Amino acid sequence: MASRRAAPSDRPRLNAPALRLRGITKRFGSLVANDGISLDLGRGEVLALLGENGAGKSTLVSILFGHYLADEGAIEAFGAPLPPGQPKAALAAGIGMVHQHFTLADNLSVLDNVMLGTEPLWWPFSRRARARARLLDAAQRFGLQVNPDAQVGTLSVGERQRVEILKALTRGAKILILDEPTAVLTPQESESLFATLAQLVAAGLSVIFISHKLDEVLRVSHRIAVLRGGRLVADLPAAGADKAMLAEAMVGRAVPPATKHARAPGAPVVELRGGTVRGTGARPLLDGIDLELRAGEVFAVAGVAGNGQDVLAELLCGLHALDGGTLTIAGRALPARPRAFVEAGVARIPEDRHAVGVVGDLPLWENAVLERYASPAFSRHGIVRRELALAHAKSLVERFDVRGTESAGLATITRSLSGGNMQKLILGRALAGDPDTKSSPPLIVANQPTWGLDIGAVAYVHQQLLDACAQGSAVLLISEDLDEVFALADRIAVMHHGRLGAPKPAREWTLAAIGLAMAGGEEAAHAA
Amino acid sequence: MQLERRSTTPRWLLLGAPVGAIAFTLLITSLLVAWAGAPVARAYALLLEGGFGSRFAWTETLTRATPLILTGLAAAVAFRARLFNIGGEGQLYAGALAAVAVGGLHGGSGFDASPWLLFPLMMLAAALAGALLLLGPALAKSRLGVDEVVTTLLLNFIVLLFVSAMLDGPMKDASAMGWPQSVAIQDALQLGKLIERSRVHSGLLWSLAAAVALWALLKHTTTGFEIRAVGANARAAAFAGMPVAAVQVKVALLSGALAGLAGAIEVAGRAGYVTLDMSPGYGYSGIVIAMLAALNPLGVVAAAIFVAGILVGADSMSRAVNVPTYIADVIVSVSLIAVLVATMFTQYRLRWK
Amino acid sequence: MLSETLDLLAAAPFWIAVLRIATPLILGTLGVLLCERAGVLNLGIEGIMVAGAFTGWLAVYQGAPLWAGVLAAAATGALFGLLHALLTVTLALSQHVAGLGITLLATSLASYAYRVSFPKVDSPPTVQTFTAMQGLPIPVLNAQTPLTLLALLLVPAIAWGLYRTPAGLALRMVGENPAAAEGQGLSVAGVRTAALVAGSALMGVAGAFLTLSAFNAFYFNMVNGRGWVCVALVVFASWRPGKALLGALLFAFFDALQLRLQQAGGGVFGIELPYQAYLMLPYAMAIVALVVVARRAAYPQALMKPYRKGER
């Protein structure tokens, strides 16, 4: 008797890969973020998703996890089709995600954050003891220390990341997605993350690891997939790959690094002695900082986020008053008002271009004069002189290659500009904001100036900073990107817990030494 | 179901959205009118006629619109700076009381000064009263983080009680029979009629002038720039060096002053004295008008005339057919919600999963 | 005057009045609390209380039993809550604007419906209200109606719900970090809508208390700002049910006190105050309470931020 032969799709897929993506396409308006991507993730494999900012990596994993709905394409997890667009379905299929910006509630405890969504909503009471046991068990198995009752708001960045990972593991994740996990870690913390990953893989999990850092990717992954402009341009085992080949695949062409000019540093522009800013906590935000910046040099402050760099930047932008110590810019002590600093010639590039750099709802030309609208150059008797402001905006747009103004010109609403173009506008406003002077500003304060930009925009910003430096500007660069720091800096100092370590010329630093200093090691060495 | 930002808005939607909003409002209103047992088409005809259909209708509408323009401007400038001033009603009454305090007869012939001096003083007092009333909640918000919605709302109740106490006591017009009213202002200080044999008074010109002035302020001056920037993104404005706290105070003073002026102009142009019911919710209507006008000062004039026409038309309609006057408030609130939803759809599209 | 005041406070009728005045405040504040904990400011409360008061009263007037009237009021509140959710959750419109629009809509609809139903009456027809729970052995409480007992029982019930059930955790998370809730497979829109519907239903019941218990008919202006007071009380209560009860009782205490002082005459320290001064007192107290507490307020982090899923 003939039995019905099982159709291929009926057979349980014992050897199916952990994930199979076919033809994933996603559009945001006219932008194609993902274009026909097909990819496999094997069981027990670490796949690195490599690409520059804007290449489509975060979009792809967001589709995997159900945050976004793909326009075309299908996904299979362990051989079974994955219902699209629902995080619930992804979680049920064993996909867990550690987001780049942690999805944790500061006001709730670790246990609360981990338990959320694990019990049916109609249950009349939560089984907290059981959840706590499960959490501690997973923590022990994978070597991740946590205190279940700690309020998340009090945890350090590394600890929060551990909670994010445990959130996924306690839900039985078999596939773990990590989105730029080392962006916020010191080199040493990154090491312990890699050790954790090795343990996870040994326990049978598959991992997708998103990064734009070539060294890490080559160290940690089994296979590398490279995205460029939304397309998958390379899919190869890590064993045979090298940095040059990967960089070229990421960018599509050779990108020459920005050229540093050799020069001798000039007169001091910034002199900060014993700078202290207190704040509300027990420890001061800035603790007795000594800093001397000279004309024509790039001084970089490295450090893990949250150690006071933001406060230092704000101090030099005129947003904070000192509680102790003295600060002079070009020999003068300035009142703690942004306008005073702008008039003294401080060019300021803030860390968060969307929230602080521009007023997104206003047109481009108004943002171009946001700092100097009250000066005689752009207003008289309280009336804004539109023609002058428009002319200035036009010259900025041309000189600094700001694109995206094709349809509405200078009246383009600023929030519709891409990150790179917005940053060029801010750069232009900072470097060429005063229409009456042609020279470079005496001081440039650049806080994470290339965060989130694609390689082309990064190179542009770097070149502008170096050119200004060559013309005599002093540049204070605050950056968490050590590649950037080493590429641009003449001198480097590391900030930790509000204190600034002794600056050394860039060539005297090693990666290990900087990592140690970022974690406070230098302090310990001095204290010993 | 998910919202997605549109990159461009198709033309048919730009035109269709407001039309859709109006159509939806008409539908709901028709259902309510039918429920009251009145003939729907006739009721609409009466409404439109009563608000806009004759010279008399227009004069009534314009008279009603006069204070509404000012309270609408008060709400618009405040909301632009993200200061949710819901206290327009109280500020209006405070302005009205201040006007009577300066220009009133007080049992004699009032202050013995030339009307040329007294009139601007009276207006200034009214503006100041409204401004100071809003200053408290505004400062509480910027210094202490107290939500201004609740504080300005609760102040309305307090102010109205204060007015009631004043009307029973020190400012009472002893010779008036019936409901308590205040002393009247000097004859010389009252606003003259704009149109013969109607209630339209020169206060309308003041309101229109205020609308134009506010528009010019926002568009062309540095202060207006600051107000718009601080309202849209206070952090970026602060970083750029704008005096954010000072701007917020300026906005509060300006907004309160406009509402206070509304009260003074109502006193000077209509009865000449203050009563407890002189404002049938002008302050609150001003908020709706501001939102209908998308916070644009010139749009406020159009929205105020629209709302005034509806209110006047509904009054006249309800006298002719058995439809309660509350239909006016229903029309206004439904059209507000409809306009908000319609505007949303021009910027976002809804996607089904 | 001090001894008179002490006599006043010792008498049972005073405390009976306090509990009676507090009941709609407890219900309304709990309703606002649920909405705000989920991250939505519901400024429709004033209008929803009016609509609930009207619907409850009308249902009973038409012959329905009292509890059916309460249910009708709750359903009315729930409907407006659904509208609010549609505007602020689905369409992510400004919560301030949507709330104020709903207050205006609900109030005007109720007033219109009243006039259409009773076109020619001068004073509204009365209904047979809830009677005091005389069977209860607890003093002061046994002079109250069952709705007061309901309000008092809801306080620990909602506290339990918020802190010890999965649904409560979901609600709190949605008000703190919606992305986190989304990442754990929950529907932020669903939870927020449910919170709005439940909270608004409570607001409707608060309104029904006024027409079916405190008074026996529907009057214009009967809510008179009580809804706004509830919004202030939630901040005062730091979004916790227990403190909400405390705040409502405190406010009711001062309201009852000013009522008694007005009636007793004799003024304050011998100075005769106009009756309006006494009436101002509760509103002034609410403002003072807000200012005093505001500095330390631990806002739900996502309050008043509309959540647009998947927006870049």
mmCIF file of C-alpha atoms in Angstrom, chain A residues 26 69 71 85 317 319 338-339 348 350 354-356 358-359 361-362 366 370-371 373 379 382-384 386 415, chain B residues 2 4-5 7 219-223 225-226 228-229 232-233 235-243 351-353:
data_model
loop_
_atom_site.group_PDB
_atom_site.id
_atom_site.type_symbol
_atom_site.label_atom_id
_atom_site.label_comp_id
_atom_site.label_asym_id
_atom_site.label_seq_id
_atom_site.Cartn_x
_atom_site.Cartn_y
_atom_site.Cartn_z
ATOM 1 C CA LYS A 26 12.865 46.943 3.935
ATOM 2 C CA LEU A 69 8.084 44.424 9.443
ATOM 3 C CA ASP A 71 8.478 44.582 2.988
ATOM 4 C CA GLY A 85 6.673 41.650 12.934
ATOM 5 C CA CYS A 317 31.036 75.191 25.927
ATOM 6 C CA LEU A 319 27.124 75.519 30.078
ATOM 7 C CA PRO A 338 27.122 79.845 26.057
ATOM 8 C CA ARG A 339 26.837 83.146 24.257
ATOM 9 C CA ARG A 348 31.191 73.848 19.776
ATOM 10 C CA PRO A 350 27.751 68.798 20.824
ATOM 11 C CA HIS A 354 19.445 65.718 17.119
ATOM 12 C CA ALA A 355 18.568 66.655 20.673
ATOM 13 C CA VAL A 356 21.102 69.401 21.360
ATOM 14 C CA VAL A 358 19.801 71.673 16.149
ATOM 15 C CA VAL A 359 16.167 72.553 16.650
ATOM 16 C CA ASP A 361 11.453 71.541 13.601
ATOM 17 C CA LEU A 362 12.975 74.795 12.393
ATOM 18 C CA GLU A 366 17.399 79.376 11.190
ATOM 19 C CA LEU A 370 21.041 79.649 16.038
ATOM 20 C CA GLU A 371 24.119 80.773 17.978
ATOM 21 C CA TYR A 373 21.165 85.503 15.625
ATOM 22 C CA SER A 379 19.811 91.339 13.639
ATOM 23 C CA GLY A 382 15.501 93.031 17.784
ATOM 24 C CA ILE A 383 14.460 92.367 14.199
ATOM 25 C CA VAL A 384 16.075 89.432 12.441
ATOM 26 C CA ARG A 386 16.560 87.601 7.044
ATOM 27 C CA ARG A 415 15.101 67.202 11.123
ATOM 28 C CA GLN B 2 1.378 50.935 12.964
ATOM 29 C CA GLU B 4 4.730 55.450 9.639
ATOM 30 C CA ARG B 5 6.004 58.918 8.902
ATOM 31 C CA SER B 7 8.161 61.497 3.333
ATOM 32 C CA LYS B 219 8.167 85.646 12.376
ATOM 33 C CA HIS B 220 10.531 88.603 12.306
ATOM 34 C CA THR B 221 11.934 89.373 15.711
ATOM 35 C CA THR B 222 14.700 87.800 17.733
ATOM 36 C CA THR B 223 12.270 87.305 20.626
ATOM 37 C CA PHE B 225 12.741 83.288 17.118
ATOM 38 C CA GLU B 226 13.632 82.491 20.694
ATOM 39 C CA ARG B 228 9.786 79.226 18.608
ATOM 40 C CA ALA B 229 13.145 77.616 19.251
ATOM 41 C CA ALA B 232 10.469 73.252 19.780
ATOM 42 C CA ASN B 233 13.646 72.143 21.576
ATOM 43 C CA ARG B 235 17.860 71.909 25.188
ATOM 44 C CA ALA B 236 19.197 72.873 21.798
ATOM 45 C CA ALA B 237 18.122 76.469 22.377
ATOM 46 C CA ALA B 238 19.960 76.520 25.701
ATOM 47 C CA PHE B 239 23.079 75.051 24.135
ATOM 48 C CA ALA B 240 23.021 77.686 21.449
ATOM 49 C CA GLY B 241 22.962 80.361 24.096
ATOM 50 C CA MET B 242 19.306 81.384 24.192
ATOM 51 C CA PRO B 243 18.185 82.644 27.601
ATOM 52 C CA ARG B 351 -0.156 50.456 8.082
ATOM 53 C CA TRP B 352 -1.881 47.167 8.730
ATOM 54 C CA LYS B 353 0.235 44.218 9.773
#
